[in-house]
Amino acid sequence: MRITKKLIVAGIVSIAATGGAVYATAAYASEASEASESAVAAVAPKVTAEQAIGIALKQVPGSWVSELDFDSRGKQADTWELELTKGTERHEVDVDATSGKVTKAQVDQNDDDQNDDGDDGDDD
């Protein structure tokens, strides 16, 4: 009878240890899943690319988007960086990816045709 009690106690301890290991593995998997979900949520901007384009086009009516970049700035606010073209002007517009506010609006003359002095760079 002592052997039976020892086997029963050993079996219960073994099951408890196995159950604890399974629980620990399940808890770890759950935490890893939550961490990856929060990482994805942290990366996904509240303002979509389409919304950022709409905001920029309202800022510079009659223009077209020639470039769009998402800049994840770590501790600073993430930003959509857009380059728009309207005639000979190039507009750089930054849109806050969280609030949708324009944080930068800069105009540069498109100098591809502006400084044409007839010299194409060839030394003929």
Coordinates of N, CA, C and O in Angstrom, one line a residue:
M1 N 0.8 -1.2 0.0 CA 0.0 0.0 0.0 C 0.9 1.2 0.0 O 0.4 2.2 -0.6
R2 N 2.0 1.2 0.6 CA 2.9 2.3 0.6 C 3.4 2.6 -0.8 O 3.5 3.8 -1.2
I3 N 3.6 1.6 -1.6 CA 4.0 1.8 -3.0 C 2.9 2.5 -3.8 O 3.2 3.4 -4.5
T4 N 1.7 2.1 -3.5 CA 0.6 2.7 -4.2 C 0.4 4.2 -3.9 O 0.2 5.0 -4.8
K5 N 0.6 4.5 -2.6 CA 0.5 5.9 -2.2 C 1.6 6.7 -2.8 O 1.4 7.8 -3.3
K6 N 2.8 6.1 -2.9 CA 4.0 6.8 -3.5 C 3.7 7.0 -5.0 O 4.0 8.1 -5.5
L7 N 3.2 6.0 -5.6 CA 2.9 6.2 -7.1 C 1.8 7.2 -7.3 O 1.9 8.0 -8.2
I8 N 0.8 7.2 -6.4 CA -0.2 8.2 -6.6 C 0.3 9.6 -6.4 O 0.0 10.6 -7.1
V9 N 1.1 9.8 -5.3 CA 1.7 11.1 -5.0 C 2.6 11.5 -6.1 O 2.6 12.7 -6.6
A10 N 3.4 10.6 -6.6 CA 4.4 10.9 -7.7 C 3.6 11.2 -9.0 O 4.0 12.2 -9.7
G11 N 2.5 10.5 -9.2 CA 1.7 10.8 -10.4 C 1.1 12.2 -10.3 O 1.0 13.0 -11.3
I12 N 0.6 12.6 -9.1 CA 0.0 13.9 -9.0 C 1.0 15.0 -9.1 O 0.8 16.0 -9.8
V13 N 2.2 14.8 -8.6 CA 3.3 15.7 -8.7 C 3.7 15.9 -10.2 O 3.9 17.0 -10.7
S14 N 3.8 14.8 -10.8 CA 4.1 14.8 -12.3 C 3.1 15.5 -13.1 O 3.4 16.3 -14.0
I15 N 1.8 15.2 -12.8 CA 0.7 15.9 -13.6 C 0.7 17.4 -13.3 O 0.6 18.2 -14.1
A16 N 1.0 17.7 -12.0 CA 1.0 19.1 -11.6 C 2.2 19.8 -12.3 O 2.0 21.0 -12.8
A17 N 3.3 19.2 -12.3 CA 4.5 19.8 -13.0 C 4.2 20.0 -14.5 O 4.5 21.0 -15.1
T18 N 3.7 18.9 -15.1 CA 3.4 19.0 -16.5 C 2.3 20.1 -16.8 O 2.4 20.9 -17.7
G19 N 1.3 20.1 -16.0 CA 0.3 21.1 -16.1 C 0.8 22.5 -16.0 O 0.5 23.5 -16.7
G20 N 1.7 22.7 -15.0 CA 2.4 24.0 -14.8 C 3.2 24.4 -16.0 O 3.2 25.6 -16.4
A21 N 3.9 23.4 -16.6 CA 4.7 23.7 -17.8 C 3.8 24.1 -19.0 O 4.1 25.0 -19.7
V22 N 2.7 23.4 -19.1 CA 1.7 23.7 -20.2 C 1.2 25.1 -19.9 O 1.0 25.9 -20.9
Y23 N 0.8 25.4 -18.7 CA 0.2 26.7 -18.4 C 1.3 27.8 -18.7 O 0.9 28.8 -19.2
A24 N 2.5 27.6 -18.3 CA 3.5 28.6 -18.5 C 3.7 28.8 -20.0 O 3.9 29.9 -20.4
T25 N 3.7 27.7 -20.8 CA 3.9 27.8 -22.2 C 2.7 28.6 -22.8 O 2.9 29.5 -23.6
A26 N 1.5 28.3 -22.4 CA 0.3 29.0 -22.9 C 0.3 30.4 -22.5 O 0.0 31.3 -23.3
A27 N 0.7 30.7 -21.2 CA 0.8 32.1 -20.8 C 1.8 32.9 -21.6 O 1.6 34.0 -22.0
Y28 N 3.0 32.2 -21.9 CA 4.0 32.9 -22.7 C 3.5 33.2 -24.1 O 3.7 34.2 -24.6
A29 N 2.8 32.2 -24.7 CA 2.3 32.3 -26.0 C 1.3 33.5 -26.1 O 1.3 34.3 -27.0
S30 N 0.5 33.6 -25.0 CA -0.5 34.6 -25.0 C 0.1 36.0 -24.9 O -0.3 36.9 -25.5
E31 N 1.2 36.1 -24.0 CA 1.9 37.4 -23.9 C 2.6 37.7 -25.1 O 2.6 38.9 -25.5
A32 N 3.2 36.8 -25.8 CA 3.9 37.1 -27.1 C 2.9 37.5 -28.1 O 3.2 38.5 -28.9
S33 N 1.7 36.9 -28.2 CA 0.7 37.3 -29.1 C 0.2 38.7 -28.8 O 0.0 39.6 -29.7
E34 N 0.0 39.1 -27.5 CA -0.4 40.4 -27.2 C 0.6 41.4 -27.5 O 0.3 42.5 -28.0
A35 N 1.9 41.1 -27.3 CA 3.0 42.0 -27.6 C 3.1 42.3 -29.1 O 3.3 43.4 -29.5
S36 N 2.9 41.2 -29.9 CA 3.0 41.4 -31.4 C 1.8 42.2 -31.8 O 1.9 43.1 -32.7
E37 N 0.6 42.0 -31.2 CA -0.6 42.8 -31.6 C -0.4 44.3 -31.3 O -0.8 45.2 -32.0
S38 N 0.2 44.6 -30.1 CA 0.4 45.9 -29.7 C 1.5 46.6 -30.5 O 1.4 47.8 -30.8
A39 N 2.5 45.8 -31.0 CA 3.5 46.3 -31.9 C 2.9 46.7 -33.2 O 3.2 47.7 -33.8
V40 N 2.0 45.9 -33.7 CA 1.3 46.2 -35.0 C 0.4 47.4 -34.8 O 0.4 48.3 -35.7
A41 N -0.3 47.5 -33.7 CA -1.1 48.6 -33.5 C -0.3 49.9 -33.3 O -0.7 51.0 -33.7
A42 N 0.9 49.8 -32.8 CA 1.8 51.0 -32.6 C 2.3 51.5 -34.0 O 2.5 52.6 -34.1
V43 N 2.5 50.5 -34.9 CA 3.0 50.9 -36.2 C 1.9 51.5 -37.1 O 2.2 52.3 -37.9
A44 N 0.7 51.0 -37.0 CA -0.3 51.4 -37.9 C -0.8 52.8 -37.6 O -1.2 53.1 -36.5
P45 N -0.7 53.7 -38.5 CA -1.0 55.1 -38.3 C -2.6 55.3 -38.2 O -3.3 54.5 -38.9
K46 N -3.0 56.2 -37.5 CA -4.5 56.5 -37.4 C -4.9 57.1 -38.7 O -6.1 56.9 -39.1
V47 N -4.1 58.0 -39.3 CA -4.4 58.6 -40.6 C -3.8 57.8 -41.7 O -2.6 57.5 -41.7
T48 N -4.7 57.3 -42.6 CA -4.3 56.4 -43.7 C -3.6 57.2 -44.7 O -3.6 58.5 -44.8
A49 N -2.9 56.5 -45.7 CA -2.2 57.2 -46.8 C -3.3 58.0 -47.6 O -3.0 59.1 -48.0
E50 N -4.4 57.4 -47.9 CA -5.5 58.0 -48.6 C -5.9 59.3 -48.0 O -6.1 60.4 -48.6
Q51 N -6.1 59.3 -46.6 CA -6.5 60.5 -45.9 C -5.4 61.5 -46.0 O -5.7 62.7 -46.1
A52 N -4.2 61.1 -45.8 CA -3.1 62.1 -45.9 C -3.0 62.8 -47.3 O -2.8 64.0 -47.4
I53 N -3.2 62.0 -48.3 CA -3.3 62.6 -49.7 C -4.4 63.6 -49.8 O -4.2 64.7 -50.3
G54 N -5.6 63.2 -49.3 CA -6.7 64.2 -49.3 C -6.4 65.5 -48.6 O -6.7 66.6 -49.1
I55 N -5.8 65.4 -47.4 CA -5.4 66.5 -46.6 C -4.4 67.4 -47.4 O -4.5 68.6 -47.5
A56 N -3.4 66.8 -48.0 CA -2.4 67.5 -48.7 C -3.0 68.2 -50.0 O -2.6 69.3 -50.3
L57 N -3.9 67.5 -50.7 CA -4.5 68.1 -51.9 C -5.4 69.3 -51.5 O -5.5 70.2 -52.3
K58 N -6.0 69.3 -50.3 CA -6.8 70.4 -49.9 C -5.8 71.6 -49.6 O -6.1 72.7 -49.8
Q59 N -4.6 71.3 -49.1 CA -3.6 72.3 -48.8 C -3.1 72.9 -50.1 O -2.8 74.1 -50.1
V60 N -2.9 72.1 -51.1 CA -2.4 72.6 -52.4 C -3.4 72.2 -53.5 O -3.2 71.2 -54.2
P61 N -4.5 73.0 -53.7 CA -5.5 72.6 -54.7 C -4.9 72.6 -56.1 O -4.1 73.5 -56.4
G62 N -5.4 71.7 -56.9 CA -4.9 71.7 -58.3 C -3.6 71.0 -58.5 O -3.0 71.0 -59.6
S63 N -3.1 70.4 -57.5 CA -1.8 69.7 -57.6 C -2.0 68.2 -57.7 O -3.1 67.7 -57.6
W64 N -0.9 67.5 -58.0 CA -0.9 66.0 -58.0 C 0.2 65.5 -57.1 O 1.2 66.2 -57.0
V65 N 0.0 64.3 -56.5 CA 1.0 63.8 -55.6 C 2.1 63.0 -56.4 O 1.8 62.1 -57.2
S66 N 3.3 63.5 -56.3 CA 4.4 62.8 -57.0 C 5.2 61.9 -56.1 O 6.0 61.1 -56.6
E67 N 5.1 62.1 -54.8 CA 5.8 61.2 -53.8 C 5.1 61.1 -52.5 O 4.5 62.1 -52.1
L68 N 5.1 59.9 -51.9 CA 4.5 59.7 -50.6 C 5.3 58.8 -49.8 O 5.7 57.7 -50.2
D69 N 5.7 59.2 -48.6 CA 6.5 58.4 -47.7 C 5.9 58.4 -46.3 O 5.4 59.5 -45.9
F70 N 6.1 57.3 -45.5 CA 5.7 57.3 -44.1 C 6.9 57.3 -43.3 O 7.8 56.5 -43.5
D71 N 7.0 58.3 -42.4 CA 8.2 58.4 -41.6 C 7.9 58.1 -40.1 O 7.2 58.9 -39.5
S72 N 8.3 56.9 -39.7 CA 8.1 56.6 -38.3 C 9.3 57.2 -37.5 O 10.4 56.8 -37.6
R73 N 9.0 58.1 -36.6 CA 10.0 58.9 -35.9 C 10.3 58.5 -34.5 O 10.8 59.3 -33.7
G74 N 9.9 57.3 -34.1 CA 10.2 56.8 -32.7 C 9.4 57.6 -31.7 O 8.2 57.5 -31.6
K75 N 10.0 58.4 -30.9 CA 9.4 59.2 -29.8 C 8.6 60.4 -30.4 O 7.7 60.9 -29.7
Q76 N 9.0 60.9 -31.5 CA 8.2 62.0 -32.1 C 7.0 61.4 -32.9 O 6.9 60.2 -33.2
A77 N 6.1 62.3 -33.3 CA 4.9 61.8 -34.0 C 5.3 61.3 -35.4 O 6.1 61.9 -36.1
D78 N 4.7 60.2 -35.8 CA 4.8 59.6 -37.1 C 4.2 60.6 -38.1 O 3.3 61.3 -37.8
T79 N 4.8 60.7 -39.3 CA 4.4 61.7 -40.3 C 4.3 61.1 -41.7 O 5.1 60.2 -42.1
W80 N 3.3 61.5 -42.4 CA 3.2 61.2 -43.8 C 3.9 62.4 -44.5 O 3.6 63.6 -44.3
E81 N 4.9 62.1 -45.3 CA 5.6 63.1 -46.1 C 5.2 63.0 -47.5 O 5.4 62.0 -48.2
L82 N 4.7 64.1 -48.0 CA 4.2 64.2 -49.4 C 4.9 65.2 -50.2 O 5.2 66.3 -49.7
E83 N 5.1 64.9 -51.5 CA 5.6 65.9 -52.4 C 4.5 66.0 -53.5 O 4.1 65.1 -54.1
L84 N 4.1 67.3 -53.7 CA 3.1 67.6 -54.7 C 3.6 68.5 -55.7 O 4.5 69.3 -55.5
T85 N 3.1 68.4 -56.9 CA 3.5 69.2 -58.0 C 2.3 70.0 -58.6 O 1.3 69.4 -58.8
K86 N 2.5 71.3 -58.7 CA 1.5 72.1 -59.3 C 2.2 73.1 -60.2 O 2.9 74.0 -59.8
G87 N 2.1 72.9 -61.5 CA 2.8 73.7 -62.5 C 4.3 73.5 -62.4 O 4.8 72.4 -62.4
T88 N 5.0 74.6 -62.1 CA 6.4 74.6 -61.9 C 6.8 74.5 -60.5 O 8.0 74.6 -60.2
E89 N 5.8 74.5 -59.6 CA 6.1 74.5 -58.2 C 6.1 73.1 -57.6 O 5.3 72.3 -58.0
R90 N 7.0 72.9 -56.7 CA 7.0 71.6 -55.9 C 6.7 71.9 -54.5 O 7.4 72.8 -53.9
H91 N 5.7 71.3 -54.0 CA 5.3 71.5 -52.6 C 5.6 70.3 -51.7 O 5.4 69.2 -52.1
E92 N 6.2 70.6 -50.6 CA 6.5 69.5 -49.6 C 5.5 69.7 -48.4 O 5.5 70.8 -47.8
V93 N 4.7 68.7 -48.2 CA 3.7 68.8 -47.1 C 3.8 67.6 -46.2 O 3.9 66.5 -46.7
D94 N 3.9 67.8 -44.9 CA 4.0 66.8 -43.9 C 2.7 66.8 -43.2 O 2.2 67.8 -42.7
V95 N 2.1 65.6 -43.0 CA 0.8 65.4 -42.3 C 1.1 64.5 -41.1 O 1.6 63.4 -41.3
D96 N 0.7 65.0 -39.9 CA 0.8 64.2 -38.7 C -0.1 62.9 -38.9 O -1.3 63.0 -39.1
A97 N 0.5 61.7 -38.7 CA -0.1 60.5 -38.9 C -1.1 60.1 -37.8 O -1.9 59.2 -38.0
T98 N -1.1 60.9 -36.7 CA -2.1 60.7 -35.6 C -3.2 61.6 -35.7 O -4.4 61.2 -35.6
S99 N -2.9 62.9 -35.9 CA -4.0 63.9 -35.8 C -4.5 64.4 -37.2 O -5.6 64.9 -37.3
G100 N -3.7 64.2 -38.2 CA -4.1 64.6 -39.6 C -3.8 66.1 -39.8 O -4.2 66.7 -40.8
K101 N -3.1 66.7 -38.9 CA -2.8 68.2 -39.0 C -1.5 68.3 -39.9 O -0.6 67.5 -39.9
V102 N -1.5 69.4 -40.7 CA -0.4 69.7 -41.5 C 0.7 70.3 -40.7 O 0.5 71.3 -40.0
T103 N 1.9 69.7 -40.6 CA 3.0 70.1 -39.8 C 4.0 70.9 -40.6 O 4.9 71.5 -40.0
K104 N 4.0 70.7 -41.9 CA 5.0 71.4 -42.7 C 4.3 71.7 -44.1 O 3.7 70.8 -44.6
A105 N 4.5 72.9 -44.6 CA 4.0 73.2 -45.9 C 5.1 74.1 -46.6 O 5.2 75.3 -46.2
Q106 N 5.8 73.6 -47.5 CA 6.9 74.3 -48.1 C 6.8 74.3 -49.6 O 6.5 73.3 -50.2
V107 N 7.1 75.4 -50.2 CA 7.0 75.5 -51.7 C 8.4 75.8 -52.2 O 9.2 76.7 -51.8
D108 N 8.8 75.0 -53.3 CA 10.1 75.2 -54.0 C 9.7 75.3 -55.5 O 8.9 74.6 -56.0
Q109 N 10.5 76.2 -56.1 CA 10.3 76.3 -57.6 C 11.0 75.1 -58.2 O 12.1 74.7 -57.8
N110 N 10.3 74.5 -59.1 CA 10.9 73.4 -59.9 C 12.0 74.0 -60.8 O 11.7 74.5 -61.8
D111 N 13.2 73.8 -60.4 CA 14.3 74.5 -61.2 C 14.9 73.6 -62.3 O 15.9 73.9 -62.8
D112 N 14.1 72.6 -62.8 CA 14.6 71.8 -63.9 C 14.7 72.7 -65.2 O 15.6 72.6 -66.0
D113 N 13.6 73.6 -65.4 CA 13.6 74.4 -66.6 C 13.9 75.8 -66.3 O 14.1 76.6 -67.2
Q114 N 14.0 76.2 -65.0 CA 14.2 77.6 -64.6 C 15.6 78.1 -65.0 O 15.8 79.2 -65.4
N115 N 16.6 77.3 -64.8 CA 18.0 77.7 -65.0 C 18.6 77.2 -66.3 O 19.8 76.8 -66.3
D116 N 17.9 77.1 -67.3 CA 18.3 76.6 -68.6 C 19.2 77.7 -69.3 O 18.7 78.6 -69.9
D117 N 20.5 77.5 -69.2 CA 21.4 78.5 -69.8 C 21.9 78.0 -71.1 O 22.9 78.6 -71.7
G118 N 21.4 76.9 -71.7 CA 21.8 76.4 -72.9 C 23.0 75.4 -72.7 O 23.4 74.7 -73.7
D119 N 23.6 75.3 -71.6 CA 24.7 74.4 -71.3 C 24.1 73.1 -70.8 O 23.6 73.1 -69.7
D120 N 24.3 72.0 -71.6 CA 23.8 70.8 -71.1 C 24.8 69.9 -70.3 O 24.6 68.8 -70.1
G121 N 25.9 70.5 -70.0 CA 27.0 69.9 -69.2 C 28.0 69.2 -70.1 O 29.0 68.7 -69.6
D122 N 27.8 69.1 -71.4 CA 28.8 68.5 -72.3 C 29.8 69.5 -72.6 O 29.6 70.7 -72.8
D123 N 31.1 69.1 -72.6 CA 32.2 70.0 -73.0 C 32.6 69.8 -74.4 O 33.7 69.4 -74.7
D124 N 31.7 69.9 -75.4 CA 32.0 69.8 -76.8 C 32.7 70.9 -77.4 O 32.5 72.0 -77.3

